[in-house]
XYZ file of C-alpha atoms in Angstrom:
578
model
C -185.694 -63.891 -37.005
C -188.083 -66.127 -35.087
C -185.567 -67.528 -32.691
C -186.218 -65.643 -29.409
C -188.193 -68.168 -27.344
C -185.840 -71.032 -28.304
C -182.765 -68.995 -27.652
C -184.139 -68.067 -24.251
C -184.166 -71.773 -23.485
C -180.504 -71.977 -24.419
C -179.723 -69.153 -22.041
C -181.386 -70.961 -19.149
C -179.249 -73.983 -20.005
C -176.043 -71.904 -19.808
C -175.031 -72.664 -16.215
C -172.435 -70.334 -14.958
C -172.487 -68.048 -18.002
C -170.541 -64.868 -17.316
C -172.031 -61.409 -17.665
C -169.961 -58.732 -19.286
C -170.156 -54.937 -19.320
C -172.896 -53.540 -21.477
C -171.926 -51.759 -24.665
C -172.404 -48.055 -24.434
C -171.852 -45.029 -26.541
C -168.364 -43.602 -26.048
C -168.986 -39.960 -25.196
C -166.945 -37.537 -27.213
C -165.251 -40.169 -29.386
C -164.661 -39.776 -33.115
C -166.129 -42.813 -34.915
C -164.468 -44.277 -38.016
C -164.091 -47.577 -39.858
C -161.464 -49.158 -37.578
C -159.986 -51.298 -40.299
C -159.580 -48.644 -42.930
C -160.024 -47.726 -46.556
C -158.730 -48.279 -50.032
C -156.829 -45.177 -51.270
C -159.630 -44.100 -53.645
C -162.505 -44.912 -51.330
C -165.022 -42.497 -49.825
C -163.787 -41.772 -46.307
C -165.990 -40.362 -43.593
C -165.767 -40.011 -39.822
C -168.487 -39.097 -37.357
C -167.641 -36.373 -34.786
C -169.600 -35.415 -31.671
C -171.289 -32.029 -31.941
C -169.032 -30.565 -29.230
C -165.923 -31.047 -31.329
C -164.286 -28.196 -33.206
C -165.127 -27.930 -36.859
C -161.515 -28.163 -37.923
C -160.441 -31.793 -38.349
C -157.028 -33.335 -38.817
C -155.990 -36.765 -39.964
C -152.615 -37.533 -38.456
C -150.001 -40.243 -38.972
C -150.628 -42.800 -36.201
C -146.915 -43.096 -35.365
C -145.410 -39.640 -35.891
C -148.438 -37.401 -35.355
C -147.683 -35.504 -38.545
C -150.755 -33.962 -40.162
C -151.650 -35.804 -43.385
C -154.927 -33.994 -44.117
C -156.744 -30.984 -42.702
C -160.329 -29.936 -43.346
C -163.661 -29.005 -41.826
C -166.550 -31.144 -40.653
C -170.035 -30.525 -41.967
C -172.920 -28.975 -40.030
C -174.286 -30.667 -36.902
C -177.372 -32.788 -37.190
C -179.367 -35.112 -34.935
C -179.451 -38.877 -35.647
C -182.776 -39.801 -34.101
C -181.806 -43.520 -34.039
C -179.207 -42.859 -31.352
C -180.261 -39.425 -30.070
C -176.835 -37.995 -30.867
C -175.982 -34.659 -32.472
C -173.041 -35.312 -34.757
C -170.995 -33.903 -37.650
C -169.555 -35.722 -40.667
C -165.980 -35.146 -41.766
C -165.235 -36.230 -45.351
C -161.515 -36.897 -45.781
C -161.715 -38.755 -49.108
C -158.978 -36.500 -50.439
C -156.461 -38.383 -48.334
C -155.231 -41.138 -50.663
C -151.632 -41.680 -49.419
C -151.203 -45.145 -47.907
C -150.447 -45.159 -44.212
C -151.798 -45.690 -40.727
C -153.766 -42.821 -39.268
C -155.993 -41.371 -36.587
C -158.438 -38.472 -36.707
C -158.429 -35.641 -34.188
C -160.374 -32.523 -33.479
C -160.368 -30.209 -30.469
C -163.046 -31.156 -27.987
C -163.239 -34.795 -28.947
C -161.294 -37.970 -28.203
C -159.186 -39.083 -31.116
C -160.440 -41.884 -33.332
C -159.219 -45.422 -33.212
C -156.362 -46.077 -35.658
C -157.116 -47.176 -39.222
C -155.209 -47.861 -42.418
C -155.348 -46.545 -45.981
C -153.950 -49.061 -48.381
C -154.776 -51.370 -51.322
C -156.310 -54.726 -50.418
C -157.277 -53.398 -46.979
C -160.179 -55.866 -46.624
C -158.367 -59.041 -47.766
C -157.740 -60.333 -44.247
C -161.284 -59.485 -43.178
C -162.716 -61.265 -46.163
C -160.559 -64.305 -45.513
C -161.641 -64.485 -41.884
C -165.307 -63.938 -42.665
C -165.233 -66.843 -45.025
C -163.235 -69.020 -42.644
C -165.937 -68.436 -39.996
C -168.068 -70.892 -42.012
C -165.320 -73.523 -41.572
C -165.360 -72.915 -37.859
C -169.099 -73.609 -37.884
C -168.908 -76.827 -39.834
C -171.053 -79.654 -38.497
C -169.822 -83.261 -38.360
C -166.123 -82.460 -38.704
C -163.227 -82.250 -36.352
C -161.277 -79.014 -36.655
C -157.573 -79.810 -36.391
C -154.895 -77.507 -34.990
C -153.231 -77.166 -38.389
C -156.221 -75.332 -39.709
C -158.059 -74.105 -36.632
C -155.200 -73.280 -34.312
C -156.332 -72.651 -30.727
C -159.926 -73.186 -31.840
C -159.322 -76.835 -32.766
C -162.158 -79.061 -31.571
C -163.516 -82.542 -31.829
C -166.322 -83.352 -34.265
C -169.922 -83.095 -33.194
C -173.231 -83.987 -34.712
C -172.196 -86.523 -37.393
C -175.876 -86.800 -38.401
C -175.453 -90.215 -39.922
C -178.558 -91.534 -38.133
C -181.254 -88.879 -38.395
C -184.902 -89.685 -37.813
C -187.821 -88.656 -39.946
C -190.063 -86.667 -37.595
C -193.810 -87.360 -37.557
C -194.351 -83.967 -39.179
C -192.160 -85.027 -42.131
C -193.474 -88.595 -42.522
C -194.666 -89.890 -45.881
C -195.653 -93.241 -47.281
C -192.159 -93.787 -48.655
C -190.476 -92.466 -45.478
C -192.722 -93.129 -42.493
C -192.116 -91.732 -39.043
C -188.845 -93.026 -37.541
C -187.212 -93.787 -40.883
C -183.431 -93.373 -40.463
C -181.572 -91.248 -43.001
C -178.025 -89.845 -43.230
C -177.730 -86.095 -43.479
C -174.077 -85.160 -42.622
C -172.046 -82.062 -43.226
C -173.560 -78.536 -43.395
C -172.937 -75.504 -41.249
C -174.304 -74.888 -37.800
C -176.757 -72.089 -38.452
C -175.842 -69.564 -35.791
C -174.876 -69.726 -32.152
C -176.672 -73.066 -31.934
C -176.060 -76.517 -33.406
C -178.941 -77.030 -35.747
C -179.174 -76.739 -39.536
C -181.955 -74.907 -41.414
C -182.669 -75.002 -45.156
C -184.338 -71.569 -45.365
C -181.384 -69.755 -43.861
C -178.878 -71.956 -45.675
C -180.359 -70.931 -48.963
C -179.679 -67.221 -48.772
C -176.341 -67.798 -47.026
C -175.006 -70.269 -49.597
C -176.362 -68.258 -52.524
C -174.561 -65.092 -51.282
C -171.222 -66.952 -51.209
C -171.848 -68.358 -54.661
C -172.767 -64.874 -55.978
C -169.552 -63.473 -54.479
C -167.547 -66.004 -56.442
C -169.625 -65.602 -59.602
C -169.234 -61.836 -59.558
C -165.542 -61.681 -58.495
C -163.980 -64.975 -59.602
C -160.425 -63.680 -59.890
C -160.455 -62.348 -56.336
C -161.523 -65.687 -54.918
C -159.408 -67.742 -57.207
C -156.383 -66.178 -55.515
C -157.652 -66.439 -52.010
C -156.380 -69.100 -49.542
C -158.309 -69.327 -46.272
C -156.304 -72.178 -44.654
C -159.065 -74.721 -44.692
C -158.333 -78.451 -45.208
C -159.278 -78.199 -48.863
C -156.994 -75.251 -49.623
C -154.714 -75.970 -52.521
C -156.975 -78.444 -54.264
C -158.367 -77.672 -57.679
C -161.341 -75.661 -56.512
C -161.300 -72.112 -55.065
C -161.681 -72.165 -51.267
C -165.029 -70.383 -51.360
C -166.490 -73.167 -53.503
C -165.017 -75.846 -51.249
C -166.734 -74.112 -48.310
C -170.005 -73.721 -50.114
C -169.891 -77.375 -51.086
C -169.726 -78.447 -47.441
C -173.215 -76.958 -47.041
C -174.562 -77.761 -50.491
C -173.842 -81.457 -50.048
C -175.801 -81.376 -46.816
C -178.681 -79.524 -48.468
C -178.923 -82.295 -51.089
C -179.566 -84.841 -48.354
C -182.510 -82.780 -47.183
C -184.499 -83.460 -50.295
C -186.889 -86.424 -50.224
C -185.864 -88.431 -53.341
C -189.369 -89.873 -53.596
C -191.232 -86.599 -54.258
C -188.727 -83.719 -54.512
C -189.928 -82.031 -51.285
C -187.408 -80.513 -48.930
C -187.379 -80.745 -45.130
C -187.262 -77.409 -43.362
C -184.539 -78.271 -40.850
C -182.383 -80.872 -39.169
C -182.608 -80.388 -35.481
C -182.739 -81.582 -31.881
C -186.113 -81.166 -30.295
C -184.510 -78.573 -27.965
C -181.386 -76.420 -28.160
C -178.148 -77.903 -26.954
C -176.599 -76.267 -23.856
C -173.550 -74.040 -23.900
C -171.101 -76.823 -24.605
C -168.700 -77.771 -27.370
C -170.169 -79.730 -30.287
C -168.726 -83.043 -29.210
C -170.178 -82.636 -25.748
C -173.661 -81.731 -27.006
C -176.721 -83.629 -26.067
C -177.031 -87.199 -27.333
C -180.751 -86.826 -27.912
C -182.141 -87.795 -31.298
C -181.845 -85.511 -34.302
C -184.718 -85.143 -36.735
C -185.607 -83.856 -40.129
C -188.813 -81.837 -39.699
C -191.745 -81.073 -42.023
C -191.418 -80.202 -45.684
C -192.472 -76.712 -46.638
C -192.940 -74.400 -49.615
C -190.260 -71.893 -48.542
C -187.689 -74.640 -47.965
C -188.415 -76.239 -51.345
C -188.089 -72.968 -53.229
C -185.006 -71.713 -51.383
C -183.420 -75.112 -52.087
C -184.428 -74.914 -55.762
C -182.996 -71.421 -56.192
C -179.718 -72.254 -54.403
C -179.234 -75.506 -56.254
C -179.982 -73.894 -59.600
C -177.345 -71.209 -58.903
C -174.853 -73.795 -57.684
C -175.399 -75.861 -60.812
C -174.128 -73.092 -63.075
C -171.354 -71.954 -60.793
C -169.974 -75.498 -60.581
C -170.469 -76.367 -64.240
C -166.917 -75.356 -65.179
C -165.622 -77.809 -62.598
C -167.100 -80.902 -64.156
C -163.722 -82.686 -64.187
C -163.255 -82.105 -60.471
C -166.842 -82.998 -59.513
C -168.270 -85.194 -62.305
C -172.039 -85.052 -62.684
C -172.599 -82.705 -59.709
C -173.802 -79.724 -61.715
C -176.379 -81.786 -63.540
C -177.444 -83.455 -60.309
C -178.017 -80.065 -58.672
C -180.124 -78.796 -61.580
C -182.279 -81.956 -61.488
C -182.725 -81.498 -57.747
C -183.690 -77.845 -58.231
C -186.295 -78.708 -60.827
C -187.760 -81.479 -58.672
C -188.061 -79.128 -55.716
C -189.705 -76.517 -57.974
C -192.317 -79.065 -59.098
C -193.021 -80.060 -55.482
C -193.535 -76.370 -54.582
C -195.882 -75.861 -57.528
C -197.921 -78.795 -56.300
C -197.765 -77.573 -52.701
C -197.740 -73.772 -53.075
C -198.845 -72.739 -49.551
C -197.290 -75.078 -47.017
C -196.121 -72.729 -44.241
C -193.753 -74.135 -41.595
C -194.448 -73.872 -37.938
C -192.636 -75.891 -35.255
C -194.536 -79.103 -34.508
C -195.353 -79.950 -30.883
C -192.240 -80.752 -28.895
C -189.824 -78.994 -31.229
C -188.694 -75.620 -29.933
C -185.598 -74.807 -31.975
C -185.393 -71.914 -34.476
C -188.435 -71.810 -36.698
C -187.681 -69.540 -39.689
C -191.412 -69.439 -40.201
C -192.607 -67.782 -43.400
C -196.183 -67.693 -44.676
C -195.766 -65.656 -47.927
C -194.036 -67.320 -50.873
C -194.288 -64.921 -53.826
C -190.689 -63.873 -53.246
C -189.390 -67.456 -53.048
C -191.280 -68.412 -56.222
C -189.765 -65.433 -58.013
C -186.200 -66.168 -56.845
C -186.392 -69.852 -57.704
C -187.896 -69.100 -61.117
C -185.161 -66.543 -61.877
C -182.343 -68.933 -60.986
C -183.897 -71.849 -62.892
C -184.401 -69.575 -65.922
C -180.767 -68.521 -65.941
C -179.326 -71.975 -65.322
C -181.636 -74.035 -67.495
C -182.237 -71.555 -70.278
C -185.964 -72.387 -70.299
C -188.091 -69.375 -70.962
C -190.998 -70.927 -69.091
C -189.285 -70.161 -65.846
C -188.998 -66.473 -66.679
C -192.723 -66.417 -67.394
C -193.352 -68.230 -64.072
C -191.419 -65.507 -62.251
C -194.035 -62.917 -63.333
C -191.351 -60.257 -63.219
C -193.593 -57.240 -63.807
C -195.174 -57.827 -60.421
C -191.912 -58.473 -58.524
C -190.294 -55.459 -56.867
C -186.721 -55.324 -55.460
C -185.974 -55.214 -51.771
C -182.995 -55.575 -49.435
C -182.559 -59.322 -49.033
C -183.198 -61.248 -45.830
C -184.087 -64.857 -45.193
C -187.852 -64.146 -45.305
C -187.707 -61.817 -48.346
C -185.519 -63.021 -51.223
C -186.899 -60.919 -54.102
C -183.657 -58.976 -54.342
C -181.653 -62.098 -54.990
C -183.646 -62.748 -58.217
C -182.720 -59.327 -59.504
C -179.080 -59.730 -58.496
C -178.758 -62.853 -60.649
C -180.749 -61.467 -63.582
C -178.643 -58.288 -63.591
C -175.364 -60.200 -63.500
C -176.359 -62.483 -66.390
C -178.219 -59.841 -68.358
C -175.951 -60.162 -71.420
C -176.612 -63.870 -71.842
C -180.375 -63.953 -71.145
C -182.842 -64.956 -73.833
C -185.021 -62.444 -75.631
C -187.944 -62.872 -73.241
C -186.058 -61.078 -70.459
C -186.951 -57.408 -70.006
C -183.595 -55.760 -69.812
C -184.929 -52.327 -68.909
C -187.092 -53.778 -66.144
C -184.054 -55.595 -64.646
C -181.973 -52.413 -64.645
C -184.884 -50.360 -63.287
C -185.475 -52.709 -60.360
C -181.839 -52.633 -59.231
C -181.367 -48.868 -59.831
C -184.657 -47.957 -58.195
C -183.784 -49.726 -54.938
C -180.250 -48.288 -55.007
C -181.554 -44.779 -55.553
C -183.913 -45.125 -52.585
C -181.083 -46.396 -50.338
C -178.792 -43.619 -51.517
C -181.390 -41.013 -50.662
C -181.488 -42.354 -47.077
C -177.672 -42.355 -46.946
C -177.497 -38.694 -48.116
C -180.130 -37.605 -45.567
C -178.616 -39.440 -42.599
C -176.768 -37.520 -39.888
C -174.547 -40.589 -39.541
C -174.056 -40.999 -43.304
C -175.632 -44.452 -43.457
C -178.755 -45.886 -45.120
C -179.883 -47.460 -41.825
C -183.098 -46.097 -40.319
C -185.182 -47.004 -37.290
C -187.070 -49.923 -38.859
C -183.776 -51.443 -39.971
C -182.699 -52.136 -36.358
C -184.198 -55.627 -36.377
C -182.683 -58.954 -35.271
C -179.413 -59.105 -37.210
C -179.422 -55.418 -38.088
C -175.724 -55.497 -39.062
C -176.646 -57.853 -41.873
C -179.297 -55.344 -42.961
C -176.500 -52.733 -43.384
C -174.417 -55.113 -45.378
C -177.288 -56.367 -47.534
C -178.124 -52.795 -48.298
C -174.495 -52.420 -49.413
C -174.715 -55.553 -51.525
C -177.729 -54.164 -53.437
C -176.027 -50.809 -53.907
C -173.023 -52.568 -55.319
C -175.269 -54.289 -57.926
C -176.379 -50.886 -59.149
C -172.837 -49.608 -59.253
C -171.845 -52.636 -61.286
C -174.663 -51.840 -63.697
C -174.139 -48.127 -64.246
C -171.039 -46.952 -62.388
C -172.762 -44.189 -60.412
C -170.210 -43.244 -57.811
C -172.785 -42.392 -55.124
C -173.864 -46.055 -55.157
C -170.292 -47.236 -54.397
C -169.876 -44.597 -51.707
C -173.127 -45.501 -50.014
C -172.126 -49.194 -50.088
C -168.836 -48.248 -48.470
C -170.751 -46.600 -45.642
C -172.456 -49.901 -44.789
C -169.133 -51.618 -44.200
C -167.836 -48.556 -42.341
C -170.887 -48.847 -40.058
C -170.223 -52.453 -38.993
C -166.507 -51.756 -38.586
C -166.903 -48.944 -36.068
C -168.654 -45.903 -37.559
C -171.729 -46.516 -35.470
C -173.302 -45.272 -32.254
C -171.778 -48.015 -30.055
C -168.229 -47.370 -31.471
C -167.771 -51.169 -31.746
C -166.279 -53.000 -34.660
C -168.847 -55.755 -34.846
C -166.569 -58.413 -36.375
C -164.753 -60.621 -33.923
C -160.966 -60.276 -34.204
C -161.044 -57.009 -36.152
C -160.769 -53.397 -34.941
C -159.382 -51.709 -31.882
C -162.739 -51.897 -30.061
C -164.072 -55.217 -31.224
C -166.829 -57.548 -30.072
C -165.456 -59.954 -27.479
C -168.402 -61.962 -26.141
C -170.653 -63.140 -28.982
C -173.541 -65.588 -28.316
C -171.810 -68.522 -30.063
C -171.532 -71.817 -28.250
C -167.967 -72.712 -29.319
C -166.742 -69.234 -28.430
C -168.476 -69.525 -25.040
C -167.379 -73.051 -24.168
C -163.929 -73.472 -25.606
C -161.934 -71.951 -22.734
C -160.145 -69.626 -25.206
C -160.342 -66.010 -24.088
C -160.813 -64.520 -27.516
C -163.912 -65.510 -29.530
C -163.611 -67.438 -32.799
C -162.532 -64.760 -35.304
C -164.332 -63.490 -38.355
C -167.940 -63.600 -37.124
C -170.324 -60.646 -37.509
C -172.345 -60.036 -34.396
C -176.058 -59.391 -34.985
C -175.908 -55.776 -33.787
C -178.272 -53.237 -32.321
C -181.872 -54.563 -32.081
C -184.675 -52.402 -30.851
C -186.761 -55.441 -29.856
C -184.429 -56.360 -26.950
C -186.158 -59.716 -26.551
C -183.444 -60.870 -24.125
C -183.915 -57.853 -21.802
C -184.202 -59.295 -18.308
C -182.380 -62.516 -19.269
C -178.963 -60.838 -19.078
C -177.280 -59.439 -15.998
C -175.868 -56.815 -18.309
C -178.360 -54.139 -19.300
C -179.018 -52.357 -22.587
C -177.577 -48.841 -22.306
C -180.598 -47.329 -24.053
C -183.976 -48.035 -25.589
C -182.955 -46.118 -28.715
C -182.560 -48.486 -31.751
C -178.928 -47.743 -32.634
C -177.797 -48.183 -29.000
C -179.754 -51.385 -28.315
C -176.703 -53.599 -28.103
C -174.800 -55.531 -25.418
C -171.424 -57.180 -25.963
C -172.396 -60.088 -23.722
C -172.705 -63.740 -24.620
C -176.125 -63.889 -22.931
C -177.501 -61.400 -25.492
C -178.943 -63.648 -28.161
C -181.038 -60.749 -29.489
C -178.147 -58.399 -30.189
C -174.907 -60.447 -30.039
C -175.544 -63.802 -31.655
C -173.771 -64.797 -34.909
C -175.393 -66.432 -37.920
C -174.386 -67.684 -41.366
C -176.775 -65.351 -43.196
C -175.147 -62.390 -41.451
C -171.576 -63.469 -42.323
C -172.371 -64.179 -45.973
C -172.951 -60.506 -46.944
C -169.804 -59.604 -44.999
C -167.908 -61.943 -47.355
C -169.586 -60.443 -50.401
C -169.257 -56.725 -49.486
C -165.635 -56.909 -48.290
C -164.604 -58.629 -51.498
C -166.645 -56.322 -53.743
C -165.187 -53.180 -52.168
C -161.678 -54.591 -52.357
C -162.222 -55.104 -56.104
C -164.478 -52.223 -57.142
C -163.131 -49.677 -54.673
C -159.645 -50.276 -55.950
C -160.705 -49.409 -59.455
C -162.867 -46.417 -58.560
C -161.824 -43.122 -60.158
């Protein structure tokens, strides 16, 4: 992400922020997914090399041995500098609560084996979006101790000079309410909203029965829409206000000129809020997301009359603006220092938008515009959305027109999954993560890897793909070099001090639950800004559980979205695995 300089400003504004102990590797500890596993899931723990080769899984209450086996050979994981062994206890399928022990090592944290083991995690990960809603008071009935007053109504937003046009000159006042706060800050960004909202829509589109049953205790729960769609709509309705109705272009972000301090939303700065510069990436991310939303919401015409058609029209208008303005890169204009999400290459956005418009409109011209033969597949991130195009094409492959190359679609998904699986097999930690993956928001990299692996498993049922996807969730829930569960509120050794303004300012000891921390980040851009220190320069250990650490411990909507997707997918697909 391109947020470091701006987030540094927010740290300097955080008067009296507390420093917390740096995260460190736990010497001699057995690492395992601290939440647990479905009975038929692939189950692996990481043991330090000094541990005995014989491993036991014991009942957490009685100490009775439920499974006994041997760990594999020791190997070095260069990302953390550790020599470790893997213990595969997949043969244990009996439901229960367990720990793992081996002579010469500290026992693992407790974990469960049971059906639906990720349901609470999934519900909380989705509800985190509710906790980050802009322009809405969170009442105690739905937010509990995290209730708060509304902030940033955004009913009087100014058109910034960089966004001015003849129809909307500088200083024009528009209304742009709703939406989610992007991350630990209080601004709203189209580029990051696109991938985040799409991922929630894809989760529902792929696993509708799972989400139809889910109740996340949001104000809309119990209405005639699934909660995940109610939540997505809070952001989609904001996104629609970010399109200029006069030309179809889309503003990059709605923002203060500077970051708010470490305060609650209602106490945030009263300085003006602006919509800032239109851009090609914003227009195409908007077009793709709206096209996807139009088809997902089409069955709910009675509940939301005309909305599906409105979204498709908006998507096509944004597409036409982008075709007329194919190389408008966004950079913060003078005086604006909030998150940039700058992107100067647009082939991936054009491909994604074309794929979604093709699927939702049925027009073959969009498939041709995608130029699919030249589009590879990659692990999705906000600046590279090629993989999202292939996800949607693969899911809808049976209803695509004759112009779609079915073998190419399958090959793109399977080829990426095979490459990720090869990394997973070769890893001493049993994960697909490698050194270059430890970027800003590395935990989302792990989960987006899993999301792509799950697409391949849905296509061809290769068990290795499901098992490698499981490893990504295991990683963020405790099977990692820091031994942290990176999701607030979950796990025995969980993140307690995320860089998230409401969690820092609300006077509640525990952070808002359900948020995925960014995770180890080799860049360490905040080194020197925290009293706490990184325990190591090695990528997999470059993490501090401290609210000052915007580079490793911030939260963000595009990191939580794949947590929603992967936890649901594994609950569904893992339960049916042979």
